[in-house]
Coordinates of C-alpha atoms and ligand atoms in Angstrom, one line a residue:
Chain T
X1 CA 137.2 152.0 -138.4
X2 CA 140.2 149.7 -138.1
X3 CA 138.5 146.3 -138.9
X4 CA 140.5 143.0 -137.9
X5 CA 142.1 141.3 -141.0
X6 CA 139.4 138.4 -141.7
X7 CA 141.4 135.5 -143.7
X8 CA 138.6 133.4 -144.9
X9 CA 134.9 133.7 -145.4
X10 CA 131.8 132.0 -147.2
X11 CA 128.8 133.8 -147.1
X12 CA 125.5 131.9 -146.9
X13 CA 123.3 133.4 -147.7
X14 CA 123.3 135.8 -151.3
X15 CA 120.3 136.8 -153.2
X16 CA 121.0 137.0 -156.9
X17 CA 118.1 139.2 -159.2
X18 CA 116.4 137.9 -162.5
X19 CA 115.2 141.5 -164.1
X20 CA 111.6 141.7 -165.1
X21 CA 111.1 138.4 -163.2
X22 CA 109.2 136.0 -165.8
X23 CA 110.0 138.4 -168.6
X24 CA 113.9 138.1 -167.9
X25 CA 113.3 134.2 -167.6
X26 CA 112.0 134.4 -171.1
X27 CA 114.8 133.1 -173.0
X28 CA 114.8 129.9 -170.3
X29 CA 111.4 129.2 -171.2
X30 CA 109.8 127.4 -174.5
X31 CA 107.5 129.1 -176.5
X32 CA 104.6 127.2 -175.7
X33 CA 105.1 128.5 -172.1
X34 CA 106.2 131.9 -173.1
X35 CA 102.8 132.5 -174.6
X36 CA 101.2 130.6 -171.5
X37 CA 103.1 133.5 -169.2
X38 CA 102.0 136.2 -171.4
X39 CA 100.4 139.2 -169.8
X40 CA 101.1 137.8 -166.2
X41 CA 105.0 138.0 -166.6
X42 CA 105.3 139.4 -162.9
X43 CA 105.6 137.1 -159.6
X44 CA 103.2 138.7 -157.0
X45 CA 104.5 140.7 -154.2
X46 CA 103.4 140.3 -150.5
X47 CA 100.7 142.8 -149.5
X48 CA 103.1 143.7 -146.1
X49 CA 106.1 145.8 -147.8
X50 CA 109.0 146.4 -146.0
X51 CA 108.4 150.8 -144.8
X52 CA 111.6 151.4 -147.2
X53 CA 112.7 154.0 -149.9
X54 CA 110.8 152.3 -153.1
X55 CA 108.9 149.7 -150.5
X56 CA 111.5 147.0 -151.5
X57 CA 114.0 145.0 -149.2
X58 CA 116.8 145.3 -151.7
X59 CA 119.0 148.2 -151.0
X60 CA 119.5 151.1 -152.5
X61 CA 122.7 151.7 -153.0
X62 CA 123.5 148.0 -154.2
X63 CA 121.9 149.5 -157.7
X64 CA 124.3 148.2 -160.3
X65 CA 125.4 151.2 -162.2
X66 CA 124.4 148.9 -165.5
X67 CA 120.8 149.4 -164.1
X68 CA 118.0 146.8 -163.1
X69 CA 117.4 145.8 -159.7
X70 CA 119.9 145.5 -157.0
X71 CA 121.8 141.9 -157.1
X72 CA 120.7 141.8 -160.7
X73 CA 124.3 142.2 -162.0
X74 CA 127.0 139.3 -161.1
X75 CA 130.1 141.4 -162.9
X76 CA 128.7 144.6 -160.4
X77 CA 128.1 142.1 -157.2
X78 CA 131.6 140.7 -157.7
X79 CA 132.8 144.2 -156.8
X80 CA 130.5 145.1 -154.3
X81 CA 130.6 141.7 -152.3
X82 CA 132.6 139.3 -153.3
X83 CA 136.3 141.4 -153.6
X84 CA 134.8 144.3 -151.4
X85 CA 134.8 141.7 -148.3
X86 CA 137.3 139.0 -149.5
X87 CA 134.4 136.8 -149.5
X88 CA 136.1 133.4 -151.1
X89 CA 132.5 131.4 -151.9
X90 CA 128.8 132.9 -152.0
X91 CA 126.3 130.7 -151.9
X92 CA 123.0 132.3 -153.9
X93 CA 119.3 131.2 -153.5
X94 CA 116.7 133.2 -155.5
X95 CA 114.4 134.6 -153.0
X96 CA 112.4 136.0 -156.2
X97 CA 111.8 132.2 -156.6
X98 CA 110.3 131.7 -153.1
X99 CA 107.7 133.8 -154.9
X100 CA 107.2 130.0 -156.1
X101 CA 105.0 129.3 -153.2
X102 CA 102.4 131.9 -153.9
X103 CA 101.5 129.6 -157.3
X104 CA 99.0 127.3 -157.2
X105 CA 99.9 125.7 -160.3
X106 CA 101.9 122.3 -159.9
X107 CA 103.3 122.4 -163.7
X108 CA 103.6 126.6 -163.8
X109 CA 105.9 126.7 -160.5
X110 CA 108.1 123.4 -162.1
X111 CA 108.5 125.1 -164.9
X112 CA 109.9 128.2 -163.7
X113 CA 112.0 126.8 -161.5
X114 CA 113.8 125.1 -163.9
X115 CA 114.2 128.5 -165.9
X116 CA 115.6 129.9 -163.0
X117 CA 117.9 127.4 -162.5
X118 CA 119.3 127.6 -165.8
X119 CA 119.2 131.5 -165.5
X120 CA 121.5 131.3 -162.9
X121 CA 124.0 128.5 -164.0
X122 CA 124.5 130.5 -167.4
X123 CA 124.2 134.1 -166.3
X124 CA 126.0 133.6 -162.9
X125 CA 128.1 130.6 -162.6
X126 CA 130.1 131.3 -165.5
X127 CA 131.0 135.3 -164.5
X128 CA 132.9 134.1 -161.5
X129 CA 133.6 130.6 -159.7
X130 CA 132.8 132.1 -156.5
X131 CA 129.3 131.8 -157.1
X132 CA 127.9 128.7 -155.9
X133 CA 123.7 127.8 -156.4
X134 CA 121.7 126.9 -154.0
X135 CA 119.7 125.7 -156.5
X136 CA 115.5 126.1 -156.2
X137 CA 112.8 123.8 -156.7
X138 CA 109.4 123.8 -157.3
X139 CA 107.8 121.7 -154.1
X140 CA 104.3 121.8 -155.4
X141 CA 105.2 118.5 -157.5
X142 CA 108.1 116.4 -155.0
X143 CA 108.5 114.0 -158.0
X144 CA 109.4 116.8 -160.5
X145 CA 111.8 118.4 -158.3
X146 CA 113.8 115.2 -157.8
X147 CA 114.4 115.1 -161.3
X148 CA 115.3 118.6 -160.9
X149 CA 117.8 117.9 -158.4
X150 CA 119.1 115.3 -160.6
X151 CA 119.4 117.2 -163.9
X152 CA 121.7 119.7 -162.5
X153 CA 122.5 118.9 -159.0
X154 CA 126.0 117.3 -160.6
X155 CA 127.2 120.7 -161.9
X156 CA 130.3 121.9 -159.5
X157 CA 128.9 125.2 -159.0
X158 CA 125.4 123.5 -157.7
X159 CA 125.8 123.1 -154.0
X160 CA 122.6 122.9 -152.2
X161 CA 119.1 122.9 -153.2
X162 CA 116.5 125.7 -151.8
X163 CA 112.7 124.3 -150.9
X164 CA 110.4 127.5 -151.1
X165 CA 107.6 125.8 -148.5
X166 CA 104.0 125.3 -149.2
X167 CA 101.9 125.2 -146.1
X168 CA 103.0 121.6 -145.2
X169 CA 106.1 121.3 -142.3
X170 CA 109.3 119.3 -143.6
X171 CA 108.8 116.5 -141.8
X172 CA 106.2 115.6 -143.6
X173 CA 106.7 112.3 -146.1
X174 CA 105.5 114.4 -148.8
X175 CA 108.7 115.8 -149.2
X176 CA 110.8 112.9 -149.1
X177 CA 111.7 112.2 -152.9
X178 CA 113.2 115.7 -152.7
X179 CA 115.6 114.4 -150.1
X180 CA 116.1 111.0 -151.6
X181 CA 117.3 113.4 -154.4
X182 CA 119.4 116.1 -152.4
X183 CA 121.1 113.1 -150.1
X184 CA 122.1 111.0 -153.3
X185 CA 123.8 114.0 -154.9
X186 CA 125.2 115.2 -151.3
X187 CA 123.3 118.7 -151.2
X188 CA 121.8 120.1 -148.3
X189 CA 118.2 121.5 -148.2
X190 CA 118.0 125.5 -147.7
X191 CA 115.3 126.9 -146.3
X192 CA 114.7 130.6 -146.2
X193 CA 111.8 132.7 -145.9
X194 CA 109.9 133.4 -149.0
X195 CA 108.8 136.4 -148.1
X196 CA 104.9 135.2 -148.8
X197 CA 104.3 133.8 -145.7
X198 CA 100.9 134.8 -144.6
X199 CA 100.2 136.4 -147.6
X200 CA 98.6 133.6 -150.3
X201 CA 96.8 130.8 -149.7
X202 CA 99.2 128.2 -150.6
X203 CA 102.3 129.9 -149.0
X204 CA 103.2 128.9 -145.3
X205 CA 100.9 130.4 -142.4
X206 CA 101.8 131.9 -139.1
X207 CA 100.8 130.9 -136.3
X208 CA 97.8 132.1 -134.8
X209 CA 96.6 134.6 -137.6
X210 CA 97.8 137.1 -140.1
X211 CA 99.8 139.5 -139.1
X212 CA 99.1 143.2 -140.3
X213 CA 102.8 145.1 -140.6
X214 CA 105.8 144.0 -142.1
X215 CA 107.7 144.6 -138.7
X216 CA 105.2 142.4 -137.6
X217 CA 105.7 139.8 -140.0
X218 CA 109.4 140.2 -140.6
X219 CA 109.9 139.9 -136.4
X220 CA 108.1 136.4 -136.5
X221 CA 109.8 134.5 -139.3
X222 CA 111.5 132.2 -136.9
X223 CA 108.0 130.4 -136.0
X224 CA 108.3 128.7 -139.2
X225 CA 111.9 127.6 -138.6
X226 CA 111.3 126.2 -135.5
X227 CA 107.9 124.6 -137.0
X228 CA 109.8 122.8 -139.4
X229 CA 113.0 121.8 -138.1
X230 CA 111.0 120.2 -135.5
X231 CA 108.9 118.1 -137.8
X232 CA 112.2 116.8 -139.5
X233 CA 113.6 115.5 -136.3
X234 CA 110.6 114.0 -135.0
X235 CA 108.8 112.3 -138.2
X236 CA 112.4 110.9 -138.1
X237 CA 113.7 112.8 -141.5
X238 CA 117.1 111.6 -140.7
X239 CA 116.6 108.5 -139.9
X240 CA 115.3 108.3 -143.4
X241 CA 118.4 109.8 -144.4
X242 CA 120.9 110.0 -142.2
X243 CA 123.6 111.7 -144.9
X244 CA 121.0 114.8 -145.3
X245 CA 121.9 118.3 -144.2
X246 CA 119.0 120.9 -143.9
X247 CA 120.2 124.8 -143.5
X248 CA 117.9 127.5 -142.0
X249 CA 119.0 130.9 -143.5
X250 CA 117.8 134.1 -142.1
X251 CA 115.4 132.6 -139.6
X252 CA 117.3 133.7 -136.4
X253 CA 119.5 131.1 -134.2
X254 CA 119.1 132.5 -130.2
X255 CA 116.0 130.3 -129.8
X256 CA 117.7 127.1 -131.1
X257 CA 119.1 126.4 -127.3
X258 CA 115.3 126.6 -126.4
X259 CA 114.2 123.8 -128.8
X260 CA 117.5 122.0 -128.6
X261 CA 116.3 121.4 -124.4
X262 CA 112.5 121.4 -125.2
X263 CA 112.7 118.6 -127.7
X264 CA 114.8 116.5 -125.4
X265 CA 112.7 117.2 -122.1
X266 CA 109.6 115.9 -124.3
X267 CA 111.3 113.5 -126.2
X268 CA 112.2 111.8 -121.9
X269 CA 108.5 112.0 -121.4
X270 CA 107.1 111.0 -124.7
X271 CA 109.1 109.0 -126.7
X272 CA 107.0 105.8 -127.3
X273 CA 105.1 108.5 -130.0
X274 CA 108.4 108.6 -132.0
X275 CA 110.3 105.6 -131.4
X276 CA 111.8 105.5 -134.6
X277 CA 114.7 108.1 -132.9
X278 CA 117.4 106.1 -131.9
X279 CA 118.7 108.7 -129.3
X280 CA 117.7 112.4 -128.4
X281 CA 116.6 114.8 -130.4
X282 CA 119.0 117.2 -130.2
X283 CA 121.5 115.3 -131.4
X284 CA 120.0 114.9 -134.6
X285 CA 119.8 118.4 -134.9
X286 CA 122.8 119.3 -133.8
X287 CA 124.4 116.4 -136.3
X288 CA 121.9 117.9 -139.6
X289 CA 120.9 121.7 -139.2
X290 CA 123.2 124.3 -139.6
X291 CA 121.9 128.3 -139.2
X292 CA 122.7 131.7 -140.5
X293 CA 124.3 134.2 -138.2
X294 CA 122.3 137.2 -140.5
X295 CA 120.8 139.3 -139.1
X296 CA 123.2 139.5 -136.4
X297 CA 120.9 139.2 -133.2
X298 CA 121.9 142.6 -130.8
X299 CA 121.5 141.2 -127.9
X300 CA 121.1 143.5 -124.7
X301 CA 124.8 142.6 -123.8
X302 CA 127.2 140.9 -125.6
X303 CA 128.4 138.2 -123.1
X304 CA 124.3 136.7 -123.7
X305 CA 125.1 136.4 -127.2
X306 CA 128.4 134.4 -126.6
X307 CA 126.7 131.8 -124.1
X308 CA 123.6 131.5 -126.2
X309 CA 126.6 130.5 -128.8
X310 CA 128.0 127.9 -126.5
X311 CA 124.5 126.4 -125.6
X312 CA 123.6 126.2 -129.8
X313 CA 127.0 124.8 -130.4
X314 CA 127.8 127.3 -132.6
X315 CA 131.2 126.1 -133.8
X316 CA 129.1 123.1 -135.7
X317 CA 125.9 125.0 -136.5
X318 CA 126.3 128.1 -137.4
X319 CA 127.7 129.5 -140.6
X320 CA 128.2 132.9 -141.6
X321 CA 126.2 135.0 -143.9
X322 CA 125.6 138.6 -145.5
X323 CA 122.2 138.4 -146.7
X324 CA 123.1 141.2 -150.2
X325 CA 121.9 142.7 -151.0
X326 CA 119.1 143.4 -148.4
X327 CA 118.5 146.1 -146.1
X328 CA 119.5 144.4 -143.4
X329 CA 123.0 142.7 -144.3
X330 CA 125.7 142.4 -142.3
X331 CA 129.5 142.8 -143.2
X332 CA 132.2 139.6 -142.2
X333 CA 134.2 142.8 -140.3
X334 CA 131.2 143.4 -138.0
X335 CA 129.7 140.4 -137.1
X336 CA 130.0 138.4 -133.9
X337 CA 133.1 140.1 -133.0
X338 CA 133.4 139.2 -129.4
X339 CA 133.3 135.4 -130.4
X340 CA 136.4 133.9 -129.8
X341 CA 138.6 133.3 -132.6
X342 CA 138.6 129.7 -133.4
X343 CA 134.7 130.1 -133.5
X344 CA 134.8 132.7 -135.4
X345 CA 136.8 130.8 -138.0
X346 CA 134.6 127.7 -137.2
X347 CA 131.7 130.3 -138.3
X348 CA 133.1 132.3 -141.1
X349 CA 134.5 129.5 -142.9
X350 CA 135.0 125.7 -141.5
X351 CA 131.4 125.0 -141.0
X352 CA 130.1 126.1 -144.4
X353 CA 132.9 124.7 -146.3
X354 CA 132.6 121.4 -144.3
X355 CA 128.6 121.8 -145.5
X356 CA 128.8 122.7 -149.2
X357 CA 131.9 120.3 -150.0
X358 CA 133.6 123.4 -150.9
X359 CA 137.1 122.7 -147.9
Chain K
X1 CA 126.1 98.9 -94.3
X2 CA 124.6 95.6 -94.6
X3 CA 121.1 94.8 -96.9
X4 CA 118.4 94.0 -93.9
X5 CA 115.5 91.8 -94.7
X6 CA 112.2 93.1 -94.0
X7 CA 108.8 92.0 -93.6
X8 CA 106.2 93.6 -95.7
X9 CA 102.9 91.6 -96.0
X10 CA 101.5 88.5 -96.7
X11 CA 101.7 87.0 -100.1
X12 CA 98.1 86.5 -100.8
X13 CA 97.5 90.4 -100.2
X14 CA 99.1 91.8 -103.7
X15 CA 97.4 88.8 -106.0
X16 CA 98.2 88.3 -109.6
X17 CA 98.1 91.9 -111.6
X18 CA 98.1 94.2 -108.3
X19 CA 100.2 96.3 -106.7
X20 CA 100.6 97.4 -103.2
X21 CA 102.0 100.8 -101.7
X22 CA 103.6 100.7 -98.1
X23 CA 106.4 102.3 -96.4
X24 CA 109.1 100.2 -95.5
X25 CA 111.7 101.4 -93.2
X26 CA 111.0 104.6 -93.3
X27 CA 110.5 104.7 -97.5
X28 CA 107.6 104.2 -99.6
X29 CA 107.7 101.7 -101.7
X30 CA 105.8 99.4 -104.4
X31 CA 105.5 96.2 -105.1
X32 CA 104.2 94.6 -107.9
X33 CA 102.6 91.1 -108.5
X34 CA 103.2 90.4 -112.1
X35 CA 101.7 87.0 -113.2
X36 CA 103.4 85.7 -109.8
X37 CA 106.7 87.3 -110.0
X38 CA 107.2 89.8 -107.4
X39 CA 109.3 93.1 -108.2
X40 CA 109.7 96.3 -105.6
X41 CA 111.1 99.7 -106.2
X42 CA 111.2 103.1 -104.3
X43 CA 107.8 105.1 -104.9
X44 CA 109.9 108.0 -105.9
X45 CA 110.6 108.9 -109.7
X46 CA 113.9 110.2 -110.1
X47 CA 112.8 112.6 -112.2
X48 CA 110.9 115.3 -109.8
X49 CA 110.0 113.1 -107.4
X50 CA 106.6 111.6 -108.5
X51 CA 104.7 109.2 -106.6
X52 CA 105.8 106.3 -109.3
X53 CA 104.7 103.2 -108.1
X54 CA 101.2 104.8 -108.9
X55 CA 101.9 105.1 -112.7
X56 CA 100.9 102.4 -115.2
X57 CA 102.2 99.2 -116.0
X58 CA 102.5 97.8 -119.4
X59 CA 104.6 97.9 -122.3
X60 CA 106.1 100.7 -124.7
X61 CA 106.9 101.7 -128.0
X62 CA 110.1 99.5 -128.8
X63 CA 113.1 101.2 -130.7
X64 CA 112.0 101.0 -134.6
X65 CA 114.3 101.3 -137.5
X66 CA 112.0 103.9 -139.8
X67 CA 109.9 106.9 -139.5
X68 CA 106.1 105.4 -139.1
X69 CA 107.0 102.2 -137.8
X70 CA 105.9 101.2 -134.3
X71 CA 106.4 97.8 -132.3
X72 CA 104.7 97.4 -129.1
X73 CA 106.9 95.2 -126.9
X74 CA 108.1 94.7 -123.0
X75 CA 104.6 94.2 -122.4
X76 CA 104.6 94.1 -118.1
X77 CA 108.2 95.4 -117.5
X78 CA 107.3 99.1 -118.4
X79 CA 106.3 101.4 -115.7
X80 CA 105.1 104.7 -116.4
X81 CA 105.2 107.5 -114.1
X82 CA 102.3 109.1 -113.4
X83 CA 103.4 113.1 -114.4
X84 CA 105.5 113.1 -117.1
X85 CA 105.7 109.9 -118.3
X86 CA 109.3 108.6 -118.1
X87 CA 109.5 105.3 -118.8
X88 CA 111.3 102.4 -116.5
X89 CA 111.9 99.0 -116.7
X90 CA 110.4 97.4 -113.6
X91 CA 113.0 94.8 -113.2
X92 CA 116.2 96.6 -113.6
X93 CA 115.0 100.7 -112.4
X94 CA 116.3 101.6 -114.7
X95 CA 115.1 104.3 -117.3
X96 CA 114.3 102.8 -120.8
X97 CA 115.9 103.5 -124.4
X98 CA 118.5 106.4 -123.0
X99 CA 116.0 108.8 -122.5
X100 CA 117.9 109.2 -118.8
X101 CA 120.8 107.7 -117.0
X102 CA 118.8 108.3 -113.4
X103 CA 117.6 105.1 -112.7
X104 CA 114.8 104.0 -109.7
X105 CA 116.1 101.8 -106.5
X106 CA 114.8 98.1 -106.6
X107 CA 115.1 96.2 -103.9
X108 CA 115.2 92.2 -103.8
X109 CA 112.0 90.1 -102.9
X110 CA 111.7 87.2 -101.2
X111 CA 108.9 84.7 -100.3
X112 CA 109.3 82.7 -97.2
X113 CA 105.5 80.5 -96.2
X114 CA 103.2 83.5 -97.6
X115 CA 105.2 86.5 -96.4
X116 CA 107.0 88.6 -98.6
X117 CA 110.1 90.3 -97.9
X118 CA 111.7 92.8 -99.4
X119 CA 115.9 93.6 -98.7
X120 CA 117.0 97.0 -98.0
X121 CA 120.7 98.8 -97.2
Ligands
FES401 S1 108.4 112.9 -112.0 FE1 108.4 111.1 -112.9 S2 108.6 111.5 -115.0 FE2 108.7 113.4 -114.0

């Protein structure tokens, strides 16, 4: 297929592998807490697998040919991703370490983070500046993961800050020494799902139940996006602080227009509850949240996808991402390729680099 | 065309803290007796068209500068339409804090030996 030539691209969204899981993190971790790991060296799995060769969401074919998990290799992913698609930055968040959420141990969850963190800054960073980290923390101890945020959130190659959620929405002031942290070193929250929602007790909870599939489960993620990015604009998150950027990977974006009119039609009728906002709603998510375009949404024709990307305000909000090596990436050469141009651009590069300092 | 005066009732029938609903020239209107001060606007919200001389009269939430911090203020400017609760300052018609830029018609009182007027185009 004759592909147009694409000149520039970031990808968002990247999910880098740690072998073994704890047992890879080993050499991260002291020995005091390598013996308190020992015999219980795997992060659980969600009950709900994805109905895929080897019930995983990683693909099959993005094997490195040194063996280990797909997206465990950065020499192999280089190839694969980053010179396969001309793709100039990738931003990687560890969606092994959403598997955070499912611990109910404040000091256990800190702790790993950390050696995740330093997992990737050696083992990643170094093999190509192309890789940027998003970064995780442990939110089951806010205090903690401001330090976190401080110890490394300098480094260059450190350019936003992923929050695996506990069942508590982001507007919550629980949170907020985490974006003290991420505003004073100029890093955007990333939020993503953590593939445990509705499956531990601690981990965040759908609304209404639990559902019994993975299609089931996989096809509601955006409820939690639109939970949350609700409770930061209306407990007045950036009014707190008004330099903080939040990004909401992989949720899905064709509701935002919805929640973008239904916060300001309520916000006309019931203001007096938050009168800390000092004009709509919208606005302040329009100014602070910016959304993944994987997975591609197929709508039933493509002229509804292009006005749903006028009414989002795309060409500020939206920023471009492959989601490798999962099942369900996308490639730069086939996504929203009835967008106009100067979107597309807006989209593929402008936004993100605008977002991660990296212009 | 030229603001008409016309008659509406006498004084002493909207006391202190009341209100009274009429139609005026064809439009229904409300005015409002607040601590003696008179004020009258149409008794249509500009909204969907609520009956919104029938909503409450008080004060709001004023504009706070952090998350969890309220101020209760305007107390007797603020009237509250009676659906969905769009807020209006009762001197000016005008909807409060930028939540709108429709604003309500007010019209001009006056008080001439107990009978209260109220000037309309
Ligand atoms: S009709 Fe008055 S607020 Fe809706």
């Amino acid at each position: 297929m004759a592909v147009a030539p694409m000149t520039k691209v970031i990808d968002s969204d990247v999910h880098p592998w740690v072998n073994g899981d704890i047992e890879g993190l080993k050499p991260y971790l002291s020995s005091a807490w390598q013996e308190r790991f020992e015999g219980r060296l795997r992060l659980p799995d969600h009950p709900l697998r994805p109905p895929l060769a080897g019930a995983t969401s990683i693909r099959h074919d993005a094997k490195p040919p040194s063996g280990g998990a797909g997206g465990s290799d950065p020499h192999f992913m280089r190839e694969d991703l980053l010179d396969r698609y001309n793709i100039e930055y990738a931003i990687l968040s560890s969606i092994q370490a959403g598997k955070l959420a499912t611990l109910p141990n404040a000091n256990e969850a800190t702790v790993l983070a950390r050696a995740f963190n330093d997992f990737f800054v050696n083992e990643w960073l170094t093999v190509d500046s192309r890789y940027k980290l998003a970064m995780c923390v442990a939110v089951h101890d806010p205090a903690e993961a401001a330090k976190e945020i401080r110890r490394i959130g300098h480094d260059k190659g450190v350019v936003a800050v992923f929050m695996p959620l506990l069942n508590i929405l982001m507007g919550n002031r629980y949170y907020f020494p985490i974006y003290e942290a991420a505003e004073e070193l100029g890093l955007p929250v990333l939020i993503h799902p953590t593939g445990t929602e509705g499956g531990f007790e601690t981990s965040v909870s759908f609304a209404g139940g639990v559902p019994s599939t993975y299609i089931e489960r996989h096809t509601i993620f955006p409820e939690i996006a639109i939970g949350n990015v609700v409770s930061m604009v209306l407990e007045g998150v950036f009014v707190q602080f008004p330099r903080l950027k939040v990004v909401v990977a992989e949720f899905g974006y064709t509701w935002v227009p919805h929640f973008l009119w239904r916060l300001d039609q309520n916000w006309r009728q019931f203001r007096r509850e938050v009168p800390w906002l000092q004009h709509e709603p919208s606005k302040y998510l329009l100014e602070h949240v910016r959304f993944t375009t994987q997975p591609e949404e197929e709508a039933e024709k493509p002229e509804y996808l292009l006005q749903i990307l006028e009414m989002m305000h795309a060409d500020r909000t939206l920023i471009f991402s492959t989601d490798y090596p999962h099942w369900d990436n996308d490639v730069p050469q086939n996504t929203l390729r009835h967008a106009p141009e100067t979107m597309r651009q807006r989209i593929f590069y402008e936004n993100a680099a605008e977002l991660y300092g990296l212009a | 065309m030229f603001a008409m005066k016309h008659y509406v009732a006498p004084v002493s029938q909207i006391p202190d803290g009341q209100r009274l609903i009429t139609t005026v020239n064809g439009r229904s209107i409300g005015i409002f007796n607040v601590k003696g001060k008179f004020y009258a606007l149409r008794n249509v919200c500009p909204h969907k068209q609520a009956p919104l001389c029938l909503g409450s009269l008080g004060g709001t939430m004023v504009p706070t500068d952090r998350p969890g911090e309220f101020e209760y203020g305007l107390e007797d400017r603020v009237l509250r339409c009676p659906w969905h609760g769009w807020e209006f300052d009762i001197a000016t018609g005008k909807a409060l804090f930028g939540i709108s830029d429709r604003r309500v018609a007010t019209y001009p009182v006056e008080i001439e030996d107990d009978k209260l007027y109220v000037e309309m185009r």
